[in-house]
Coordinates of C-alpha atoms in Angstrom, one line a residue:
Chain A
M11 CA 0.0 0.0 0.0
P12 CA 2.0 3.0 -1.2
F13 CA 1.3 6.3 0.5
R14 CA 1.0 9.8 -1.0
T15 CA 3.8 12.4 -0.5
N16 CA 2.6 15.6 1.0
T17 CA 4.6 18.7 0.2
V18 CA 4.9 21.9 2.3
A19 CA 6.6 25.1 1.1
R20 CA 8.0 27.5 3.6
R21 CA 10.5 30.3 4.0
I22 CA 13.2 30.0 6.6
Q23 CA 12.7 32.6 9.3
W24 CA 15.3 34.8 10.9
G25 CA 14.3 33.5 14.3
E26 CA 15.0 29.9 13.2
C27 CA 18.7 30.7 12.5
D28 CA 21.7 30.8 14.8
P29 CA 24.7 33.1 15.0
A30 CA 26.3 31.3 12.1
G31 CA 23.4 32.6 10.0
I32 CA 22.0 29.2 9.3
V33 CA 19.1 27.1 10.6
Y34 CA 19.6 26.1 14.2
Y35 CA 19.2 22.3 13.7
P36 CA 16.6 21.7 16.4
R37 CA 14.3 24.0 14.4
Y38 CA 14.3 21.5 11.6
F39 CA 12.7 18.9 13.9
E40 CA 9.9 21.5 14.6
M41 CA 9.4 21.9 10.9
F42 CA 9.3 18.1 10.4
D43 CA 6.9 17.6 13.2
G44 CA 4.6 20.2 11.6
S45 CA 5.1 18.4 8.3
T46 CA 4.0 15.1 9.7
T47 CA 0.8 16.8 11.0
A48 CA 0.3 18.6 7.7
M49 CA 0.4 15.2 6.0
F50 CA -2.4 13.8 8.2
S51 CA -4.4 17.0 7.9
T52 CA -4.1 17.1 4.1
A53 CA -5.3 13.5 3.9
T54 CA -8.1 13.7 6.4
G55 CA -9.2 17.4 6.0
L56 CA -8.9 17.7 9.8
S57 CA -6.6 19.8 12.0
K58 CA -4.7 17.9 14.7
Y59 CA -7.2 19.2 17.2
E60 CA -10.1 17.9 15.1
M61 CA -8.3 14.6 14.7
F62 CA -8.2 14.3 18.5
Q63 CA -12.0 14.7 18.6
T64 CA -12.7 12.5 15.6
F65 CA -10.4 9.5 16.3
A66 CA -10.3 9.6 20.2
F67 CA -6.5 9.4 20.0
A68 CA -3.8 11.4 21.9
G69 CA -1.1 12.0 19.3
Y70 CA 1.7 10.2 17.6
P71 CA 4.7 10.7 19.9
M72 CA 8.2 10.1 18.5
V73 CA 9.9 6.9 19.3
D74 CA 13.1 7.3 17.3
T75 CA 14.2 10.0 14.8
R76 CA 17.3 10.6 12.8
A77 CA 18.3 13.5 10.5
R78 CA 21.2 14.1 8.2
F79 CA 22.2 17.7 7.4
M80 CA 23.8 18.1 3.9
I81 CA 23.3 21.7 2.8
P82 CA 22.8 24.5 5.3
C83 CA 19.8 26.8 4.9
R84 CA 19.8 30.4 5.9
F85 CA 17.0 32.9 6.7
G86 CA 15.1 34.0 3.6
D87 CA 15.6 30.6 1.8
D88 CA 12.5 29.2 0.3
V89 CA 12.4 25.4 0.9
T90 CA 10.0 22.5 0.4
I91 CA 9.5 19.6 2.7
E92 CA 8.3 16.4 1.1
T93 CA 6.8 14.0 3.6
T94 CA 5.9 10.4 3.1
M95 CA 4.7 7.6 5.3
T96 CA 7.0 4.7 4.2
E97 CA 5.4 1.9 6.3
A98 CA 2.6 1.4 8.7
K99 CA 2.4 -1.4 11.2
R100 CA -0.5 -1.9 13.7
S101 CA 0.2 1.3 15.7
S102 CA 3.8 2.2 14.7
F103 CA 4.6 4.0 11.5
Y104 CA 7.6 5.3 9.7
I105 CA 7.9 8.8 8.0
T106 CA 10.6 10.2 5.8
H107 CA 11.0 14.0 5.2
Q108 CA 13.1 15.5 2.4
L109 CA 13.8 19.2 2.8
K110 CA 14.9 20.6 -0.5
K111 CA 16.4 23.9 -1.4
G112 CA 16.6 24.9 -5.1
G113 CA 15.7 21.3 -5.8
A114 CA 18.7 19.8 -4.0
L115 CA 18.2 17.6 -0.9
A116 CA 19.4 19.7 2.0
V117 CA 18.1 17.7 5.0
E118 CA 16.7 14.3 5.3
C119 CA 14.8 13.0 8.3
F120 CA 13.5 9.6 9.4
E121 CA 10.8 9.1 12.1
T122 CA 9.4 6.2 13.9
R123 CA 6.2 7.2 15.7
V124 CA 3.4 5.4 17.4
W125 CA -0.3 6.2 17.4
V126 CA -1.5 6.5 21.0
G127 CA -4.7 6.8 22.9
R128 CA -5.1 7.9 26.5
D129 CA -6.9 6.0 29.2
P130 CA -9.7 8.3 30.2
A131 CA -9.4 7.2 33.8
E132 CA -5.7 8.2 33.8
S133 CA -4.7 11.7 34.7
D134 CA -1.0 11.2 34.5
P135 CA 0.0 12.6 31.0
T136 CA 3.0 10.2 30.8
K137 CA 0.6 7.2 30.8
I138 CA -0.3 6.7 27.3
K139 CA -0.7 3.5 25.3
S140 CA -0.5 2.5 21.7
Q141 CA -3.7 1.9 19.7
P142 CA -4.2 0.9 16.0
I143 CA -3.9 3.6 13.4
P144 CA -7.5 3.9 12.1
A145 CA -8.1 2.2 8.8
E146 CA -9.9 5.3 7.5
V147 CA -6.7 7.4 8.1
L148 CA -4.5 4.9 6.3
A149 CA -7.0 4.7 3.4
K150 CA -6.9 8.4 3.0
L151 CA -3.1 8.5 3.1
S152 CA -2.9 5.8 0.4
V153 CA -2.4 6.3 -3.3
S154 CA -5.7 5.2 -4.7
Chain B
M7 CA 1.7 59.0 5.4
P8 CA -0.6 56.0 6.3
F9 CA 0.9 52.6 5.9
R10 CA -0.6 49.4 4.4
T11 CA -1.7 46.6 6.6
N12 CA -0.1 43.2 5.8
T13 CA -2.0 40.1 6.7
V14 CA -0.6 36.7 7.3
A15 CA -2.7 33.6 7.8
R16 CA -1.4 30.6 9.8
R17 CA -2.5 27.5 11.7
I18 CA -1.4 27.2 15.3
Q19 CA 1.0 24.3 15.6
W20 CA 1.0 21.5 18.3
G21 CA 4.6 22.5 19.1
E22 CA 3.7 26.1 19.8
C23 CA 1.3 25.0 22.6
D24 CA 2.0 24.2 26.2
P25 CA 0.6 21.6 28.7
A26 CA -2.6 23.8 29.0
G27 CA -3.2 23.1 25.3
I28 CA -2.9 26.7 24.3
V29 CA -0.2 28.8 22.7
Y30 CA 2.8 29.2 24.9
Y31 CA 2.9 33.0 24.9
P32 CA 6.6 33.5 23.9
R33 CA 5.7 31.7 20.6
Y34 CA 3.4 34.7 19.8
F35 CA 6.4 36.9 19.8
E36 CA 8.1 34.6 17.2
M37 CA 4.9 34.8 15.1
F38 CA 4.9 38.6 15.4
D39 CA 8.6 38.9 14.5
G40 CA 7.9 36.9 11.4
S41 CA 4.9 39.1 10.7
T42 CA 7.0 42.2 10.8
T43 CA 9.5 40.7 8.3
A44 CA 6.6 39.5 6.2
M45 CA 5.3 43.1 6.0
F46 CA 8.7 44.4 4.8
S47 CA 9.0 41.4 2.4
T48 CA 5.5 42.0 0.9
A49 CA 6.3 45.7 0.4
T50 CA 9.8 45.3 -1.1
G51 CA 9.5 41.9 -2.8
L52 CA 12.7 40.9 -1.0
S53 CA 13.4 38.3 1.7
K54 CA 15.1 39.6 4.9
Y55 CA 18.4 38.2 3.6
E56 CA 17.9 40.0 0.3
M57 CA 17.1 43.2 2.2
F58 CA 20.4 42.8 4.0
Q59 CA 22.2 42.8 0.7
T60 CA 20.1 45.5 -0.9
F61 CA 20.0 48.1 1.9
A62 CA 23.3 47.4 3.6
F63 CA 21.5 47.2 6.9
A64 CA 21.7 44.7 9.8
G65 CA 18.2 44.3 11.0
Y66 CA 15.5 46.0 13.0
P67 CA 16.1 44.9 16.6
M68 CA 13.4 45.3 19.2
V69 CA 13.6 48.2 21.6
D70 CA 10.3 47.7 23.4
T71 CA 7.4 45.4 22.9
R72 CA 4.1 44.8 24.7
A73 CA 1.4 42.2 24.1
R74 CA -2.1 41.7 25.6
F75 CA -3.6 38.3 25.5
M76 CA -7.4 38.2 25.4
I77 CA -8.5 35.0 23.9
P78 CA -6.4 31.8 24.1
C79 CA -5.6 29.9 20.9
R80 CA -5.0 26.2 20.7
F81 CA -3.3 23.9 18.2
G82 CA -5.3 23.6 15.0
D83 CA -6.8 27.1 15.3
D84 CA -6.6 29.1 12.1
V85 CA -5.7 32.7 12.8
T86 CA -4.7 35.8 10.9
I87 CA -2.2 38.4 12.0
E88 CA -2.7 41.9 10.7
T89 CA 0.5 44.0 10.9
T90 CA 0.7 47.7 10.4
M91 CA 3.5 50.3 10.8
T92 CA 1.8 53.0 12.8
E93 CA 4.6 55.6 12.7
A94 CA 8.1 56.0 11.3
K95 CA 10.7 58.4 12.7
R96 CA 14.2 58.7 11.3
S97 CA 15.4 55.2 12.3
S98 CA 12.8 54.2 14.9
F99 CA 9.4 52.8 13.9
Y100 CA 6.3 51.5 15.6
I101 CA 4.4 48.4 14.6
T102 CA 1.0 47.0 15.7
H103 CA 0.0 43.4 15.3
Q104 CA -3.6 42.1 15.7
L105 CA -4.0 38.4 15.9
K106 CA -7.5 37.4 15.2
K107 CA -9.3 34.1 15.6
G108 CA -12.7 33.7 14.0
G109 CA -12.6 37.5 13.4
A110 CA -12.2 38.3 17.1
L111 CA -9.1 40.0 18.5
A112 CA -7.2 37.4 20.4
V113 CA -3.8 39.0 20.9
E114 CA -2.6 42.5 20.3
C115 CA 1.1 43.5 20.2
F116 CA 3.0 46.8 20.0
E117 CA 6.6 47.1 18.9
T118 CA 9.2 49.8 18.9
R119 CA 12.1 48.8 16.7
V120 CA 15.1 50.6 15.2
W121 CA 16.6 50.2 11.8
V122 CA 20.3 49.5 12.3
G123 CA 23.5 49.1 10.3
R124 CA 26.7 47.6 11.3
D125 CA 30.1 49.2 11.2
P126 CA 32.1 47.0 8.7
A127 CA 35.2 47.6 10.8
E128 CA 33.5 46.2 13.8
S129 CA 33.5 42.4 14.6
D130 CA 31.6 42.6 17.9
P131 CA 28.0 41.7 17.0
T132 CA 26.6 43.8 19.9
K133 CA 28.1 47.0 18.3
I134 CA 25.3 48.1 16.0
K135 CA 24.1 51.6 15.3
S136 CA 20.9 53.1 14.0
Q137 CA 20.6 54.4 10.5
P138 CA 17.7 56.0 8.6
I139 CA 15.0 53.7 7.3
P140 CA 15.5 53.9 3.5
A141 CA 13.0 56.3 1.8
E142 CA 12.4 53.6 -0.8
V143 CA 11.2 51.1 1.9
L144 CA 8.9 53.7 3.5
A145 CA 7.4 54.6 0.1
K146 CA 6.7 50.9 -0.7
L147 CA 5.0 50.4 2.7
S148 CA 2.8 53.5 2.2
V149 CA -0.7 53.6 0.9
S150 CA -0.4 55.2 -2.5
Chain C
M17 CA 3.3 43.1 52.0
P18 CA 6.6 43.3 50.2
F19 CA 7.8 40.2 48.4
R20 CA 11.2 38.6 48.1
T21 CA 13.2 38.9 45.0
N22 CA 14.3 35.6 43.5
T23 CA 17.5 35.5 41.4
V24 CA 18.3 33.0 38.7
A25 CA 21.8 32.9 37.1
R26 CA 22.2 31.5 33.6
R27 CA 24.5 31.5 30.6
I28 CA 23.1 32.6 27.3
Q29 CA 23.0 29.7 24.8
W30 CA 24.1 29.6 21.2
G31 CA 20.6 28.4 20.2
E32 CA 19.0 31.4 21.9
C33 CA 20.8 33.8 19.6
D34 CA 20.0 34.9 16.1
P35 CA 22.1 35.7 13.0
A36 CA 23.1 39.0 14.6
G37 CA 24.8 37.0 17.3
I38 CA 22.6 38.3 20.0
V39 CA 19.6 36.8 21.9
Y40 CA 16.5 36.5 19.7
Y41 CA 14.1 38.5 21.8
P42 CA 11.3 36.0 22.1
R43 CA 13.8 33.8 23.9
Y44 CA 13.9 36.4 26.7
F45 CA 10.2 35.7 27.3
E46 CA 10.9 32.0 27.7
M47 CA 13.6 32.9 30.2
F48 CA 11.2 35.2 32.1
D49 CA 8.5 32.6 32.2
G50 CA 10.9 30.2 33.7
S51 CA 12.0 32.8 36.2
T52 CA 8.4 33.4 37.3
T53 CA 8.1 29.7 37.9
A54 CA 11.5 29.6 39.7
M55 CA 10.2 32.3 42.0
F56 CA 7.2 30.2 43.0
S57 CA 9.3 27.1 43.2
T58 CA 11.9 28.7 45.5
A59 CA 9.1 30.0 47.8
T60 CA 7.1 26.8 48.0
G61 CA 9.7 24.2 47.5
L62 CA 7.5 22.7 44.8
S63 CA 8.0 22.2 41.1
K64 CA 5.2 23.7 38.9
Y65 CA 3.9 20.1 38.4
E66 CA 3.8 19.6 42.2
M67 CA 2.1 23.0 42.6
F68 CA -0.6 21.7 40.2
Q69 CA -1.2 18.8 42.5
T70 CA -1.0 20.7 45.7
F71 CA -3.0 23.8 44.9
A72 CA -5.5 22.3 42.4
F73 CA -4.8 25.1 40.0
A74 CA -4.0 25.2 36.3
G75 CA -1.3 27.8 35.9
Y76 CA -0.8 31.5 35.8
P77 CA -1.4 32.5 32.2
M78 CA -0.1 35.8 30.9
V79 CA -2.6 38.7 30.5
D80 CA -0.2 41.5 29.5
T81 CA 3.6 41.7 29.2
R82 CA 6.0 44.3 28.2
A83 CA 9.8 44.2 27.8
R84 CA 12.4 46.9 27.2
F85 CA 15.7 45.8 25.6
M86 CA 18.6 48.1 26.5
I87 CA 21.8 46.1 26.2
P88 CA 22.1 43.1 23.8
C89 CA 23.3 39.8 25.2
R90 CA 25.3 37.3 23.1
F91 CA 25.9 33.6 23.5
G92 CA 28.3 32.8 26.3
D93 CA 27.2 35.8 28.4
D94 CA 26.5 35.1 32.0
V95 CA 23.5 36.9 33.2
T96 CA 21.2 37.1 36.2
I97 CA 17.5 37.5 36.3
E98 CA 16.0 39.1 39.4
T99 CA 12.3 38.4 39.7
T100 CA 9.9 40.1 42.1
M101 CA 6.1 40.0 42.5
T102 CA 5.3 43.7 42.8
E103 CA 1.6 43.4 43.7
A104 CA -0.9 40.7 44.3
K105 CA -4.7 41.2 43.9
R106 CA -7.3 38.5 44.5
S107 CA -6.2 36.4 41.5
S108 CA -4.2 38.8 39.4
F109 CA -0.6 39.6 40.1
Y110 CA 2.3 41.7 38.8
I111 CA 5.8 40.6 38.2
T112 CA 9.0 42.5 37.3
H113 CA 12.1 40.9 35.9
Q114 CA 15.5 42.6 35.7
L115 CA 18.0 40.8 33.5
K116 CA 21.5 42.0 34.3
K117 CA 24.8 41.5 32.6
G118 CA 27.9 42.5 34.4
G119 CA 25.7 44.3 36.9
A120 CA 24.0 46.5 34.3
L121 CA 20.3 46.3 33.5
A122 CA 20.1 44.8 30.0
V123 CA 16.4 43.8 29.8
E124 CA 13.5 44.7 31.9
C125 CA 10.1 42.9 31.7
F126 CA 6.7 43.5 33.3
E127 CA 4.0 40.9 33.6
T128 CA 0.4 40.8 34.5
R129 CA -0.8 37.2 35.1
V130 CA -3.8 35.6 36.6
W131 CA -4.0 32.5 38.8
V132 CA -6.4 30.1 37.2
G133 CA -8.2 26.8 38.0
R134 CA -9.9 24.6 35.6
D135 CA -13.4 23.3 35.8
P136 CA -13.0 19.5 36.1
A137 CA -16.2 19.0 34.1
E138 CA -14.7 21.0 31.2
S139 CA -12.6 19.3 28.6
D140 CA -11.9 22.4 26.4
P141 CA -8.5 23.7 27.4
T142 CA -9.4 27.3 26.6
K143 CA -12.1 27.3 29.3
I144 CA -10.2 28.3 32.4
K145 CA -11.3 30.7 35.1
S146 CA -9.5 32.8 37.7
Q147 CA -9.3 31.7 41.3
P148 CA -7.7 33.3 44.4
I149 CA -4.0 33.0 44.8
P150 CA -3.6 30.7 47.9
A151 CA -2.8 32.7 51.0
E152 CA -0.1 30.1 51.8
V153 CA 1.7 30.9 48.5
L154 CA 1.6 34.6 49.2
A155 CA 2.9 34.1 52.7
K156 CA 5.8 32.1 51.5
L157 CA 6.7 34.8 48.8
S158 CA 6.5 37.6 51.4
V159 CA 9.4 39.1 53.3
S160 CA 8.9 37.9 56.8
Chain D
M13 CA 42.1 8.0 24.3
P14 CA 39.0 7.8 26.4
F15 CA 37.1 11.0 27.0
R16 CA 35.5 12.4 30.2
T17 CA 31.7 12.3 30.6
N18 CA 30.2 15.7 31.5
T19 CA 27.0 15.8 33.4
V20 CA 24.4 18.6 33.4
A21 CA 21.4 18.7 35.7
R22 CA 18.3 20.6 34.8
R23 CA 14.6 20.8 35.5
I24 CA 12.2 20.4 32.6
Q25 CA 10.4 23.6 32.0
W26 CA 6.7 24.2 31.3
G27 CA 7.5 25.9 28.0
E28 CA 9.4 22.8 26.8
C29 CA 6.3 20.7 27.1
D30 CA 3.5 20.2 24.6
P31 CA -0.3 19.7 25.1
A32 CA 0.3 16.1 26.1
G33 CA 2.1 17.5 29.1
I34 CA 5.5 16.0 28.1
V35 CA 8.6 17.4 26.5
Y36 CA 8.1 18.4 22.9
Y37 CA 10.8 16.3 21.4
P38 CA 12.6 19.0 19.4
R39 CA 13.4 20.7 22.7
Y40 CA 15.5 17.7 23.6
F41 CA 17.8 18.5 20.7
E42 CA 18.2 22.1 22.2
M43 CA 19.1 20.5 25.5
F44 CA 21.6 18.2 23.8
D45 CA 23.2 21.0 21.8
G46 CA 23.6 22.9 25.0
S47 CA 25.1 19.8 26.7
T48 CA 27.7 19.4 23.9
T49 CA 28.7 23.0 24.4
A50 CA 28.7 22.5 28.2
M51 CA 31.1 19.5 27.7
F52 CA 33.6 21.7 25.8
S53 CA 33.2 24.6 28.2
T54 CA 33.8 22.4 31.3
A55 CA 36.9 21.0 29.6
T56 CA 38.4 24.3 28.4
G57 CA 37.1 26.7 31.0
L58 CA 35.8 28.9 28.1
S59 CA 32.3 29.8 26.9
K60 CA 31.5 29.1 23.3
Y61 CA 32.0 32.7 22.5
E62 CA 35.4 32.6 24.1
M63 CA 36.2 29.4 22.2
F64 CA 35.5 31.3 19.0
Q65 CA 38.0 33.9 20.0
T66 CA 40.6 31.5 21.3
F67 CA 40.5 28.8 18.6
A68 CA 39.6 30.9 15.5
F69 CA 36.9 28.4 14.7
A70 CA 33.2 28.8 13.7
G71 CA 31.4 26.1 15.5
Y72 CA 30.7 22.4 15.3
P73 CA 27.6 22.1 13.1
M74 CA 25.6 18.9 13.1
V75 CA 26.1 16.4 10.3
D76 CA 23.9 13.6 11.6
T77 CA 21.9 13.1 14.8
R78 CA 19.6 10.4 16.1
A79 CA 17.6 10.2 19.2
R80 CA 15.5 7.4 20.9
F81 CA 12.8 8.4 23.3
M82 CA 12.0 5.7 25.9
I83 CA 10.5 7.4 28.9
P84 CA 8.5 10.7 28.6
C85 CA 9.5 13.6 30.8
R86 CA 7.1 16.2 32.0
F87 CA 7.5 19.8 33.3
G88 CA 9.0 19.8 36.8
D89 CA 11.0 16.6 36.3
D90 CA 14.6 16.9 37.4
V91 CA 16.8 15.1 34.9
T92 CA 20.5 14.7 34.2
I93 CA 22.2 14.6 30.8
E94 CA 25.5 12.7 30.6
T95 CA 27.5 13.7 27.6
T96 CA 30.6 11.9 26.2
M97 CA 32.7 12.3 23.1
T98 CA 32.9 8.7 21.9
E99 CA 35.4 9.2 19.1
A100 CA 37.3 12.0 17.5
K101 CA 38.7 12.0 13.9
R102 CA 40.6 14.8 12.3
S103 CA 37.7 17.2 12.3
S104 CA 34.6 15.0 12.8
F105 CA 33.6 13.8 16.2
Y106 CA 30.9 11.7 17.8
I107 CA 28.9 12.5 20.9
T108 CA 26.5 10.4 22.9
H109 CA 24.0 12.0 25.4
Q110 CA 22.1 10.0 28.0
L111 CA 19.2 11.8 29.6
K112 CA 18.2 10.1 32.8
K113 CA 15.2 10.6 35.0
G114 CA 15.3 9.0 38.4
G115 CA 18.4 7.1 37.3
A116 CA 16.6 5.5 34.3
L117 CA 17.6 6.2 30.7
A118 CA 14.8 8.3 29.3
V119 CA 16.3 9.6 26.0
E120 CA 19.5 8.7 24.2
C121 CA 21.0 10.8 21.5
F122 CA 23.9 10.3 19.1
E123 CA 25.6 13.1 17.2
T124 CA 28.1 13.4 14.4
R125 CA 29.5 16.9 14.2
V126 CA 32.4 18.6 12.4
W127 CA 34.7 21.3 13.7
V128 CA 34.7 24.1 11.2
G129 CA 36.4 27.4 10.5
R130 CA 35.3 30.1 8.2
D131 CA 37.2 31.7 5.4
P132 CA 37.8 35.3 6.5
A133 CA 37.4 36.4 2.9
E134 CA 34.0 34.8 2.6
S135 CA 30.8 36.7 3.7
D136 CA 28.4 33.9 2.8
P137 CA 27.5 32.2 6.1
T138 CA 26.8 28.9 4.4
K139 CA 30.4 28.7 3.2
I140 CA 32.2 27.0 6.0
K141 CA 35.0 24.3 5.9
S142 CA 36.2 21.7 8.3
Q143 CA 39.4 22.2 10.2
P144 CA 41.2 19.9 12.7
I145 CA 40.0 19.8 16.3
P146 CA 42.7 21.6 18.3
A147 CA 44.9 19.0 20.1
E148 CA 44.6 21.2 23.2
V149 CA 40.9 20.7 23.2
L150 CA 41.1 17.0 22.8
A151 CA 43.7 16.8 25.6
K152 CA 41.5 18.6 28.0
L153 CA 38.5 16.4 27.1
S154 CA 40.6 13.3 27.7
V155 CA 40.7 11.2 30.8
S156 CA 44.3 11.8 32.1

């Protein structure tokens, strides 16, 4: 079941850059987290908040992520981020982001996340547990 | 000389919100800083980096800013930020941002900034000095 | 009822600075928010999480804040932040922060916050309401 | 040549957490970047700014980083970050961070960075090139 690639375009902001004049690398992870959400929102037509209401879930926390930085980006650069779910298991799933600048691959990121729900009787926010990714969501992410 | 209002639309991100589920207020200042730059970029057709090259300046650091928070915004909210230069002196200028949610004023912010250049012979980044806002920039910001 | 000043010492981080080599001003608001919490934690001996459990409250969201930036700070600078509650009403309170570098006042910030609780029957995070600051907290903040 | 482990203790801040009440994972990368700098600063007795002056270098940008998230941390948690250089080549080096909460490994991060200088004749901040890590720095990081 191949999945659609979702593309986000953005301009690098002054406040995302460090004294070297280039993106402070933790900001890339913020961009990629937003890109993962944008992928789900594009597919479902729902914001993350609306997804919480619709699917009774509690997010898709990160289990493992890795990024490679090949070309530095500076403020004012216009980049695109291409985001693809590469594999979905029962509740775990894998995402790849390719951030491109002028068509060249500048940063690549790999994510392993898990779809979680929260026990309504549980007030401790650290007590979450995995639940299956809804079939409806996977269907909407898939290339038809 | 009245100035144009520039409007930016954005969706509040999960990562901009705190454990209360609403925007962590320092993130609003990041949004407003980006909105000030967007105002200049819309007027001049230049990114901030290109403005650095074109106008031989070094930014518009903040001198004084104040924000009032009236309606909380949460992740997934679609908001607009209306940004207007309210007054320009020789090198100082005043900006107002109105962040609206569903048409209602949620956050209002006031900025006093100064247009600065950097002495090319000076390597200390904290040694900057004010210089006049280019007439060309003010003309492009103005309502014709 | 005068209140104690709480002082936090910190080193400015590379990632808090922008391409001009100085602190990106929204980061100061993060520092000041942490300093307000540090003031309460020093007085009560509780972390913010423990305060949530102990006082059945939901935070002290910002109503209005203003900062003046007088001396730029760069990465590696060692600064202190002196935080004082200047006035407490029933549920609103006022805080002043003075960030000093080498003894000189570099940034000054004023905050108006409100002590809030959350209706347990309410799931919408934006529905919060003010409640009185606990007398015990005010007593511990006060100069004896 | 084994290297010393540098340990930093910190309390998780409210503003580092997301609506799930736990650390927003990009903030961990900010903590780890600060921990890498703290390791060099402890060894050399110099802030990063002072290192720029002393070693005529321009930073140690990230080439590749990976993190695994095992136990969520929430605001108010007191954690330690143990940082070790695991290997140094001519200009590349490898760092491991172990963030522990109550003694248990909560987050683990691996970094590949490169020590870079900047060509003084080059004004483009994205034009940097690797240079050897100073022997003096490596000596101070090493277990004697």
